[in-house]
mmCIF file of C-alpha atoms and ligand atoms in Angstrom:
data_model
loop_
_atom_site.group_PDB
_atom_site.id
_atom_site.type_symbol
_atom_site.label_atom_id
_atom_site.label_comp_id
_atom_site.label_asym_id
_atom_site.label_seq_id
_atom_site.Cartn_x
_atom_site.Cartn_y
_atom_site.Cartn_z
ATOM 1 C CA MET A 1 -41.793 -57.848 -93.890
ATOM 2 C CA ASP A 2 -43.910 -57.684 -96.996
ATOM 3 C CA LEU A 3 -43.816 -54.322 -98.801
ATOM 4 C CA THR A 4 -47.640 -54.094 -98.452
ATOM 5 C CA ALA A 5 -47.614 -55.036 -94.708
ATOM 6 C CA ARG A 6 -49.702 -52.770 -92.501
ATOM 7 C CA ILE A 7 -47.104 -50.853 -90.472
ATOM 8 C CA TYR A 8 -48.210 -48.503 -87.741
ATOM 9 C CA ILE A 9 -45.616 -45.796 -86.917
ATOM 10 C CA ALA A 10 -46.701 -44.259 -83.581
ATOM 11 C CA GLY A 11 -45.353 -40.711 -83.323
ATOM 12 C CA HIS A 12 -44.830 -40.111 -87.070
ATOM 13 C CA ARG A 13 -44.693 -36.326 -86.684
ATOM 14 C CA GLY A 14 -41.811 -36.407 -84.228
ATOM 15 C CA MET A 15 -38.157 -36.342 -85.210
ATOM 16 C CA VAL A 16 -37.761 -40.165 -84.919
ATOM 17 C CA GLY A 17 -41.180 -41.085 -86.286
ATOM 18 C CA SER A 18 -40.814 -38.863 -89.376
ATOM 19 C CA ALA A 19 -37.375 -40.353 -90.075
ATOM 20 C CA LEU A 20 -38.880 -43.852 -89.832
ATOM 21 C CA VAL A 21 -41.574 -42.810 -92.377
ATOM 22 C CA ARG A 22 -38.921 -41.489 -94.765
ATOM 23 C CA ARG A 23 -36.816 -44.687 -94.413
ATOM 24 C CA LEU A 24 -39.689 -47.078 -94.852
ATOM 25 C CA ARG A 25 -41.126 -45.232 -97.879
ATOM 26 C CA ALA A 26 -37.655 -45.162 -99.466
ATOM 27 C CA ALA A 27 -37.416 -48.952 -98.933
ATOM 28 C CA GLY A 28 -40.748 -49.424 -100.742
ATOM 29 C CA TYR A 29 -43.238 -49.952 -97.896
ATOM 30 C CA THR A 30 -46.570 -48.633 -99.100
ATOM 31 C CA ASN A 31 -49.045 -49.338 -96.318
ATOM 32 C CA LEU A 32 -47.976 -47.083 -93.510
ATOM 33 C CA LEU A 33 -50.658 -46.336 -90.812
ATOM 34 C CA LEU A 34 -50.198 -42.782 -89.365
ATOM 35 C CA ARG A 35 -52.259 -40.835 -86.839
ATOM 36 C CA THR A 36 -51.486 -37.480 -85.330
ATOM 37 C CA SER A 37 -51.865 -36.992 -81.585
ATOM 38 C CA GLN A 38 -55.049 -34.946 -82.332
ATOM 39 C CA GLU A 39 -56.492 -37.881 -84.290
ATOM 40 C CA LEU A 40 -55.420 -40.534 -81.719
ATOM 41 C CA ASP A 41 -54.415 -39.703 -78.145
ATOM 42 C CA LEU A 42 -52.190 -42.652 -77.258
ATOM 43 C CA ARG A 43 -52.738 -41.985 -73.520
ATOM 44 C CA ASN A 44 -56.368 -42.973 -74.033
ATOM 45 C CA GLN A 45 -56.627 -46.748 -73.805
ATOM 46 C CA ALA A 46 -60.148 -46.972 -75.307
ATOM 47 C CA ALA A 47 -59.098 -44.884 -78.317
ATOM 48 C CA VAL A 48 -55.993 -47.026 -78.887
ATOM 49 C CA GLU A 49 -57.961 -50.256 -78.686
ATOM 50 C CA GLN A 50 -60.494 -48.906 -81.176
ATOM 51 C CA PHE A 51 -57.679 -47.880 -83.550
ATOM 52 C CA PHE A 52 -56.034 -51.337 -83.432
ATOM 53 C CA ALA A 53 -59.373 -53.139 -83.868
ATOM 54 C CA ALA A 54 -60.239 -51.063 -86.912
ATOM 55 C CA GLU A 55 -56.822 -50.947 -88.599
ATOM 56 C CA GLN A 56 -55.242 -54.271 -87.571
ATOM 57 C CA PRO A 57 -51.578 -53.278 -87.930
ATOM 58 C CA GLU A 58 -49.177 -56.167 -88.547
ATOM 59 C CA TYR A 59 -46.083 -54.291 -87.418
ATOM 60 C CA VAL A 60 -45.764 -51.493 -84.936
ATOM 61 C CA LEU A 61 -42.899 -49.004 -84.486
ATOM 62 C CA LEU A 62 -43.367 -47.235 -81.167
ATOM 63 C CA ALA A 63 -41.668 -43.857 -81.589
ATOM 64 C CA ALA A 64 -44.375 -41.875 -79.754
ATOM 65 C CA ALA A 65 -43.203 -40.405 -76.481
ATOM 66 C CA LYS A 66 -43.140 -37.221 -74.441
ATOM 67 C CA VAL A 67 -39.510 -36.130 -74.878
ATOM 68 C CA GLY A 68 -37.305 -33.200 -74.062
ATOM 69 C CA GLY A 69 -33.920 -31.961 -73.017
ATOM 70 C CA ILE A 70 -32.438 -31.814 -69.522
ATOM 71 C CA GLN A 71 -34.530 -28.877 -68.317
ATOM 72 C CA ALA A 72 -37.948 -30.084 -69.601
ATOM 73 C CA ASN A 73 -37.235 -33.561 -68.110
ATOM 74 C CA ASN A 74 -36.407 -32.063 -64.830
ATOM 75 C CA VAL A 75 -39.384 -29.598 -64.598
ATOM 76 C CA TYR A 76 -42.239 -31.652 -66.035
ATOM 77 C CA ARG A 77 -41.279 -34.806 -64.062
ATOM 78 C CA ALA A 78 -44.860 -36.076 -63.490
ATOM 79 C CA ASP A 79 -45.845 -35.634 -67.167
ATOM 80 C CA PHE A 80 -42.753 -37.433 -68.409
ATOM 81 C CA LEU A 81 -43.406 -40.386 -66.173
ATOM 82 C CA GLN A 82 -47.164 -40.648 -66.578
ATOM 83 C CA ASP A 83 -47.607 -39.845 -70.270
ATOM 84 C CA ASN A 84 -44.880 -42.266 -71.363
ATOM 85 C CA LEU A 85 -46.166 -45.088 -69.124
ATOM 86 C CA LEU A 86 -49.687 -44.627 -70.535
ATOM 87 C CA ILE A 87 -48.528 -44.508 -74.203
ATOM 88 C CA GLN A 88 -46.432 -47.618 -73.771
ATOM 89 C CA CYS A 89 -48.927 -49.699 -71.881
ATOM 90 C CA ASN A 90 -51.682 -48.827 -74.342
ATOM 91 C CA VAL A 91 -49.703 -49.444 -77.522
ATOM 92 C CA ILE A 92 -47.710 -52.466 -76.414
ATOM 93 C CA GLY A 93 -50.834 -54.044 -74.755
ATOM 94 C CA ALA A 94 -52.986 -53.426 -77.806
ATOM 95 C CA SER A 95 -50.263 -54.849 -80.064
ATOM 96 C CA HIS A 96 -50.453 -58.098 -78.108
ATOM 97 C CA ARG A 97 -54.234 -58.209 -77.941
ATOM 98 C CA HIS A 98 -54.643 -57.522 -81.663
ATOM 99 C CA GLY A 99 -52.011 -60.015 -82.847
ATOM 100 C CA VAL A 100 -49.266 -57.658 -84.100
ATOM 101 C CA ARG A 101 -46.509 -59.786 -85.665
ATOM 102 C CA LYS A 102 -43.597 -57.664 -84.506
ATOM 103 C CA LEU A 103 -43.154 -54.474 -82.508
ATOM 104 C CA LEU A 104 -40.147 -52.278 -82.086
ATOM 105 C CA PHE A 105 -40.005 -50.108 -78.931
ATOM 106 C CA LEU A 106 -37.652 -47.156 -78.826
ATOM 107 C CA GLY A 107 -36.045 -46.357 -75.510
ATOM 108 C CA SER A 108 -33.178 -44.097 -74.674
ATOM 109 C CA SER A 109 -29.573 -44.206 -73.482
ATOM 110 C CA CYS A 110 -30.696 -42.442 -70.300
ATOM 111 C CA ILE A 111 -32.129 -45.713 -69.003
ATOM 112 C CA TYR A 112 -28.623 -46.711 -67.899
ATOM 113 C CA PRO A 113 -27.182 -45.913 -64.439
ATOM 114 C CA LYS A 114 -25.737 -42.416 -64.076
ATOM 115 C CA LEU A 115 -22.240 -43.773 -63.311
ATOM 116 C CA ALA A 116 -22.292 -46.825 -65.565
ATOM 117 C CA PRO A 117 -18.880 -48.008 -66.762
ATOM 118 C CA GLN A 118 -18.184 -46.613 -70.270
ATOM 119 C CA PRO A 119 -18.901 -47.508 -72.994
ATOM 120 C CA ILE A 120 -22.282 -48.717 -71.717
ATOM 121 C CA LYS A 121 -23.178 -52.325 -72.520
ATOM 122 C CA GLU A 122 -26.784 -53.444 -72.649
ATOM 123 C CA GLU A 123 -26.329 -55.648 -69.595
ATOM 124 C CA TYR A 124 -25.454 -52.627 -67.372
ATOM 125 C CA LEU A 125 -29.230 -51.837 -67.154
ATOM 126 C CA LEU A 126 -30.492 -51.712 -63.566
ATOM 127 C CA THR A 127 -27.051 -52.025 -61.993
ATOM 128 C CA GLY A 128 -27.091 -48.601 -60.290
ATOM 129 C CA PRO A 129 -29.034 -45.398 -59.544
ATOM 130 C CA LEU A 130 -30.276 -43.227 -62.456
ATOM 131 C CA GLU A 131 -29.350 -39.618 -63.333
ATOM 132 C CA PRO A 132 -31.848 -37.590 -61.218
ATOM 133 C CA THR A 133 -32.636 -34.933 -63.874
ATOM 134 C CA ASN A 134 -34.285 -37.495 -66.128
ATOM 135 C CA GLU A 135 -35.181 -40.249 -63.731
ATOM 136 C CA PRO A 136 -38.962 -40.107 -64.433
ATOM 137 C CA TYR A 137 -38.456 -40.447 -68.162
ATOM 138 C CA ALA A 138 -35.824 -43.176 -67.727
ATOM 139 C CA LEU A 139 -38.111 -45.139 -65.405
ATOM 140 C CA ALA A 140 -40.933 -45.011 -67.954
ATOM 141 C CA LYS A 141 -38.611 -46.163 -70.744
ATOM 142 C CA ILE A 142 -37.222 -49.040 -68.535
ATOM 143 C CA ALA A 143 -40.855 -50.071 -67.851
ATOM 144 C CA GLY A 144 -41.539 -50.047 -71.595
ATOM 145 C CA LEU A 145 -38.584 -52.273 -72.428
ATOM 146 C CA LYS A 146 -39.440 -54.596 -69.590
ATOM 147 C CA LEU A 147 -43.046 -54.822 -70.728
ATOM 148 C CA CYS A 148 -41.770 -55.904 -74.137
ATOM 149 C CA GLU A 149 -39.555 -58.520 -72.528
ATOM 150 C CA ALA A 150 -42.458 -59.676 -70.332
ATOM 151 C CA TYR A 151 -44.805 -60.118 -73.334
ATOM 152 C CA ARG A 152 -42.075 -62.114 -75.016
ATOM 153 C CA ASP A 153 -41.595 -64.300 -71.891
ATOM 154 C CA GLN A 154 -45.269 -64.815 -71.147
ATOM 155 C CA HIS A 155 -46.782 -64.912 -74.644
ATOM 156 C CA GLY A 156 -43.865 -65.396 -77.067
ATOM 157 C CA SER A 157 -44.396 -61.939 -78.629
ATOM 158 C CA SER A 158 -41.816 -60.694 -81.166
ATOM 159 C CA PHE A 159 -41.368 -57.420 -79.366
ATOM 160 C CA ILE A 160 -37.864 -55.939 -79.679
ATOM 161 C CA THR A 161 -36.335 -52.845 -78.119
ATOM 162 C CA ALA A 162 -33.703 -50.405 -79.334
ATOM 163 C CA MET A 163 -31.898 -47.845 -77.153
ATOM 164 C CA PRO A 164 -30.704 -44.876 -79.220
ATOM 165 C CA THR A 165 -28.105 -42.421 -77.977
ATOM 166 C CA ASN A 166 -28.707 -38.603 -78.187
ATOM 167 C CA LEU A 167 -30.353 -37.870 -81.543
ATOM 168 C CA TYR A 168 -30.450 -34.910 -83.912
ATOM 169 C CA GLY A 169 -31.806 -34.234 -87.374
ATOM 170 C CA PRO A 170 -34.776 -32.830 -89.291
ATOM 171 C CA ASN A 171 -37.902 -31.978 -87.285
ATOM 172 C CA ASP A 172 -35.967 -31.451 -84.078
ATOM 173 C CA ASN A 173 -37.214 -29.229 -81.276
ATOM 174 C CA TYR A 174 -35.510 -25.758 -81.284
ATOM 175 C CA ASP A 175 -37.402 -24.302 -78.312
ATOM 176 C CA LEU A 176 -34.548 -23.339 -75.961
ATOM 177 C CA HIS A 177 -36.543 -24.309 -72.823
ATOM 178 C CA SER A 178 -37.267 -27.844 -73.828
ATOM 179 C CA SER A 179 -34.726 -28.802 -76.527
ATOM 180 C CA HIS A 180 -31.700 -31.012 -76.312
ATOM 181 C CA VAL A 181 -28.256 -29.504 -76.403
ATOM 182 C CA LEU A 182 -27.477 -29.837 -80.194
ATOM 183 C CA PRO A 183 -30.515 -28.025 -81.562
ATOM 184 C CA ALA A 184 -30.170 -25.518 -78.738
ATOM 185 C CA LEU A 185 -26.577 -24.698 -79.765
ATOM 186 C CA LEU A 186 -27.406 -24.649 -83.413
ATOM 187 C CA ARG A 187 -30.139 -22.036 -82.726
ATOM 188 C CA LYS A 188 -28.016 -19.963 -80.296
ATOM 189 C CA PHE A 189 -24.955 -19.779 -82.504
ATOM 190 C CA THR A 190 -26.950 -19.070 -85.659
ATOM 191 C CA GLU A 191 -28.835 -16.202 -83.911
ATOM 192 C CA ALA A 192 -25.603 -14.864 -82.415
ATOM 193 C CA VAL A 193 -24.027 -14.644 -85.838
ATOM 194 C CA GLN A 194 -27.119 -13.002 -87.384
ATOM 195 C CA LEU A 195 -27.475 -10.482 -84.516
ATOM 196 C CA GLY A 196 -23.659 -9.911 -84.181
ATOM 197 C CA MET A 197 -23.688 -10.995 -80.508
ATOM 198 C CA PRO A 198 -20.239 -11.114 -78.838
ATOM 199 C CA GLN A 199 -20.902 -14.241 -76.749
ATOM 200 C CA VAL A 200 -23.071 -17.395 -76.513
ATOM 201 C CA GLU A 201 -24.252 -19.015 -73.327
ATOM 202 C CA VAL A 202 -23.640 -22.766 -72.891
ATOM 203 C CA TRP A 203 -25.319 -24.498 -70.030
ATOM 204 C CA GLY A 204 -23.349 -26.245 -67.252
ATOM 205 C CA SER A 205 -19.590 -26.758 -67.121
ATOM 206 C CA GLY A 206 -19.042 -27.927 -70.679
ATOM 207 C CA THR A 207 -17.236 -31.096 -69.362
ATOM 208 C CA PRO A 208 -19.984 -33.715 -69.753
ATOM 209 C CA ARG A 209 -19.458 -36.017 -72.692
ATOM 210 C CA ARG A 210 -22.210 -36.942 -75.149
ATOM 211 C CA GLU A 211 -22.619 -39.100 -78.247
ATOM 212 C CA PHE A 212 -24.786 -37.924 -81.152
ATOM 213 C CA LEU A 213 -26.510 -39.953 -83.872
ATOM 214 C CA HIS A 214 -28.320 -38.552 -86.909
ATOM 215 C CA VAL A 215 -31.942 -39.620 -86.885
ATOM 216 C CA ASP A 216 -31.725 -40.968 -90.462
ATOM 217 C CA ASP A 217 -29.040 -43.379 -89.191
ATOM 218 C CA LEU A 218 -31.341 -44.364 -86.389
ATOM 219 C CA ALA A 219 -34.234 -45.036 -88.786
ATOM 220 C CA ASP A 220 -31.919 -47.162 -90.901
ATOM 221 C CA ALA A 221 -30.838 -49.098 -87.817
ATOM 222 C CA CYS A 222 -34.462 -49.631 -86.810
ATOM 223 C CA LEU A 223 -35.353 -51.150 -90.218
ATOM 224 C CA HIS A 224 -32.250 -53.331 -89.965
ATOM 225 C CA LEU A 225 -33.326 -54.571 -86.511
ATOM 226 C CA LEU A 226 -36.877 -55.187 -87.655
ATOM 227 C CA LEU A 227 -35.658 -57.331 -90.494
ATOM 228 C CA HIS A 228 -32.739 -59.090 -88.803
ATOM 229 C CA TYR A 229 -33.190 -59.177 -85.011
ATOM 230 C CA ASP A 230 -35.697 -60.982 -82.850
ATOM 231 C CA GLY A 231 -34.062 -61.159 -79.407
ATOM 232 C CA ARG A 232 -35.178 -60.385 -75.920
ATOM 233 C CA GLU A 233 -32.445 -58.055 -74.972
ATOM 234 C CA PRO A 234 -32.375 -54.319 -75.931
ATOM 235 C CA VAL A 235 -29.897 -53.225 -78.644
ATOM 236 C CA ASN A 236 -27.906 -49.959 -78.228
ATOM 237 C CA VAL A 237 -27.960 -47.698 -81.238
ATOM 238 C CA GLY A 238 -25.209 -45.101 -81.497
ATOM 239 C CA THR A 239 -21.913 -44.243 -83.165
ATOM 240 C CA GLY A 240 -19.615 -45.415 -80.425
ATOM 241 C CA GLN A 241 -17.922 -41.962 -80.417
ATOM 242 C CA ASP A 242 -18.472 -38.976 -78.057
ATOM 243 C CA LEU A 243 -17.150 -35.512 -77.337
ATOM 244 C CA THR A 244 -17.406 -32.920 -74.567
ATOM 245 C CA ILE A 245 -20.181 -30.290 -74.590
ATOM 246 C CA ARG A 246 -17.362 -27.682 -74.946
ATOM 247 C CA GLU A 247 -16.032 -29.449 -78.020
ATOM 248 C CA LEU A 248 -19.612 -29.693 -79.414
ATOM 249 C CA ALA A 249 -20.065 -25.932 -78.864
ATOM 250 C CA GLU A 250 -16.713 -25.243 -80.575
ATOM 251 C CA LEU A 251 -17.779 -27.390 -83.510
ATOM 252 C CA VAL A 252 -21.106 -25.607 -83.891
ATOM 253 C CA ALA A 253 -19.328 -22.228 -83.484
ATOM 254 C CA GLN A 254 -16.938 -23.198 -86.330
ATOM 255 C CA LEU A 255 -19.788 -24.474 -88.655
ATOM 256 C CA THR A 256 -21.904 -21.415 -88.068
ATOM 257 C CA GLY A 257 -19.032 -18.966 -88.423
ATOM 258 C CA PHE A 258 -19.299 -17.620 -84.852
ATOM 259 C CA THR A 259 -16.045 -16.102 -83.655
ATOM 260 C CA GLY A 260 -17.120 -14.671 -80.298
ATOM 261 C CA ARG A 261 -16.797 -16.107 -76.764
ATOM 262 C CA LEU A 262 -18.379 -19.136 -75.149
ATOM 263 C CA VAL A 263 -19.779 -18.408 -71.608
ATOM 264 C CA PHE A 264 -20.578 -21.420 -69.418
ATOM 265 C CA ASP A 265 -23.511 -21.069 -67.043
ATOM 266 C CA PRO A 266 -22.857 -23.209 -63.984
ATOM 267 C CA SER A 267 -26.376 -22.563 -62.575
ATOM 268 C CA LYS A 268 -27.702 -25.046 -65.237
ATOM 269 C CA PRO A 269 -27.376 -28.789 -64.635
ATOM 270 C CA ASP A 270 -24.640 -30.916 -66.229
ATOM 271 C CA GLY A 271 -26.654 -34.082 -66.005
ATOM 272 C CA THR A 272 -24.834 -37.383 -66.328
ATOM 273 C CA PRO A 273 -21.012 -36.974 -66.807
ATOM 274 C CA ARG A 274 -20.851 -39.415 -69.723
ATOM 275 C CA LYS A 275 -23.191 -41.726 -71.635
ATOM 276 C CA LEU A 276 -21.323 -43.406 -74.468
ATOM 277 C CA LEU A 277 -23.024 -46.555 -75.734
ATOM 278 C CA ASP A 278 -21.183 -49.799 -76.472
ATOM 279 C CA VAL A 279 -22.466 -50.589 -79.946
ATOM 280 C CA SER A 280 -20.620 -53.861 -80.471
ATOM 281 C CA LYS A 281 -23.882 -55.871 -80.396
ATOM 282 C CA LEU A 282 -25.353 -53.677 -83.185
ATOM 283 C CA HIS A 283 -22.133 -53.940 -85.206
ATOM 284 C CA ALA A 284 -22.234 -57.735 -84.794
ATOM 285 C CA LEU A 285 -25.757 -57.682 -86.188
ATOM 286 C CA GLY A 286 -24.312 -56.065 -89.316
ATOM 287 C CA TRP A 287 -25.131 -52.384 -88.925
ATOM 288 C CA LYS A 288 -22.943 -49.311 -88.519
ATOM 289 C CA HIS A 289 -23.694 -45.562 -88.661
ATOM 290 C CA ARG A 290 -22.913 -43.692 -91.830
ATOM 291 C CA ILE A 291 -23.425 -39.953 -91.042
ATOM 292 C CA GLU A 292 -20.474 -38.434 -89.137
ATOM 293 C CA LEU A 293 -21.259 -35.628 -86.736
ATOM 294 C CA THR A 294 -19.681 -32.769 -88.723
ATOM 295 C CA GLU A 295 -21.512 -33.778 -91.881
ATOM 296 C CA GLY A 296 -24.810 -34.301 -90.053
ATOM 297 C CA VAL A 297 -24.623 -30.944 -88.293
ATOM 298 C CA ARG A 298 -23.918 -29.255 -91.601
ATOM 299 C CA GLN A 299 -27.058 -30.886 -93.000
ATOM 300 C CA VAL A 300 -29.391 -29.671 -90.223
ATOM 301 C CA LEU A 301 -27.875 -26.175 -90.042
ATOM 302 C CA ALA A 302 -30.109 -25.020 -92.874
ATOM 303 C CA GLU A 303 -33.151 -25.974 -90.774
ATOM 304 C CA ALA A 304 -31.906 -24.089 -87.735
ATOM 305 C CA THR A 305 -31.076 -21.101 -89.871
ATOM 306 C CA SER A 306 -34.681 -20.873 -91.063
ATOM 307 C CA LEU A 307 -35.807 -20.601 -87.413
ATOM 308 C CA ALA A 308 -33.349 -17.885 -86.493
ATOM 309 C CA ASN A 309 -35.740 -14.988 -86.810
ATOM 310 C CA ALA A 310 -37.649 -16.085 -83.752
ATOM 311 C CA PRO A 311 -36.508 -14.323 -80.492
ATOM 312 C CA VAL A 312 -33.975 -15.973 -78.206
ATOM 313 C CA LEU A 313 -35.991 -17.630 -75.404
ATOM 314 C CA SER A 314 -33.429 -17.859 -72.608
HETATM 315 P P1 GDP B 1 -29.081 -34.917 -71.513
HETATM 316 O O1 GDP B 1 -28.193 -35.622 -72.489
HETATM 317 O O2 GDP B 1 -30.219 -35.762 -71.047
HETATM 318 O O3 GDP B 1 -28.256 -34.403 -70.301
HETATM 319 O O4 GDP B 1 -29.828 -33.703 -72.237
HETATM 320 P P2 GDP B 1 -29.404 -32.375 -73.051
HETATM 321 O O5 GDP B 1 -29.106 -32.689 -74.441
HETATM 322 O O6 GDP B 1 -30.534 -31.378 -72.763
HETATM 323 O O7 GDP B 1 -28.066 -31.825 -72.303
HETATM 324 C C1 GDP B 1 -26.829 -32.391 -72.510
HETATM 325 C C2 GDP B 1 -25.755 -31.536 -71.905
HETATM 326 O O8 GDP B 1 -25.594 -30.307 -72.647
HETATM 327 C C3 GDP B 1 -25.951 -31.099 -70.461
HETATM 328 O O9 GDP B 1 -24.751 -31.155 -69.781
HETATM 329 C C4 GDP B 1 -26.427 -29.657 -70.639
HETATM 330 O O10 GDP B 1 -26.196 -28.875 -69.469
HETATM 331 C C5 GDP B 1 -25.530 -29.194 -71.745
HETATM 332 N N1 GDP B 1 -26.005 -27.949 -72.469
HETATM 333 C C6 GDP B 1 -25.244 -26.900 -72.762
HETATM 334 N N2 GDP B 1 -25.942 -25.913 -73.342
HETATM 335 C C7 GDP B 1 -27.236 -26.423 -73.404
HETATM 336 C C8 GDP B 1 -28.413 -25.823 -73.968
HETATM 337 O O11 GDP B 1 -28.492 -24.670 -74.456
HETATM 338 N N3 GDP B 1 -29.526 -26.605 -73.939
HETATM 339 C C9 GDP B 1 -29.483 -27.870 -73.403
HETATM 340 N N4 GDP B 1 -30.602 -28.626 -73.458
HETATM 341 N N5 GDP B 1 -28.372 -28.408 -72.868
HETATM 342 C C10 GDP B 1 -27.268 -27.702 -72.911
#
């Protein structure tokens, strides 16, 4: 990939897209094509076609998506399915029609069956039913990765797909109704310390296990795959290590200096019991994560702290 190549990063204001911009700029890429969702609504096929015709990107990193935590996925089910399908069909289709040399599509570890054997290998895709709370999002992401495979099969397109585990980092969503667990806990514990609250509420039973990857590591892995991978199968991107939600809450409590009680709310869903990715394929391709969870959480705590003056939302 030439340092002056025209690289379109779809979703550059999101947590993943902004990390990709940072990583590519640091590597010396100078010709990044960026559009906000106000400037270019990726659900609008005509607008997407017009953009590709005018800008002729050579590489596309598809990090634009409607995303959210367990509650948002479960409540806005139609939006998660429809918006993501539209974005993917428009961007992947336009990439083919306008001769994009390589495309990277970002999926999610929630595409795998709810009760997949652990750690989850790429080939377990479509071997069992999905977790119901995020089935619409997962179905859209599965369709996106299959569309990339289908373009490769039918037209020989260099469209590759990466499946990241749960992510965290700068530009995360701290809205307690729609966020994922880690930013939610960072915010809740930070506020509890500031307000001197005796307890913090943690959703569900605390027993589900999750794996967390810093988004800067993901961006680094994406660049590695763009440069060194051109296969049909998806590639899992994670750390290969997980912990329980209770352990995660205890870690955040410790790092924020919270000494009160954890209260588990069983009325909130647990979601899938475990989703630890098997990252041996990624390791065999020569990439391994660098930022360990404790260090990464310390890094993002400053960001959460700056948001702590807003009122607790739930
Ligand atoms: P998931 O990985 O798709 O299930 O999405 P989340 O990151 O939203 O949730 C992961 C797990 O953390 C689930 O078992 C949640 O019930 C649990 N959890 C505990 N407290 C919270 C919270 O405050 N917010 C969220 N989103 N999840 C929480």
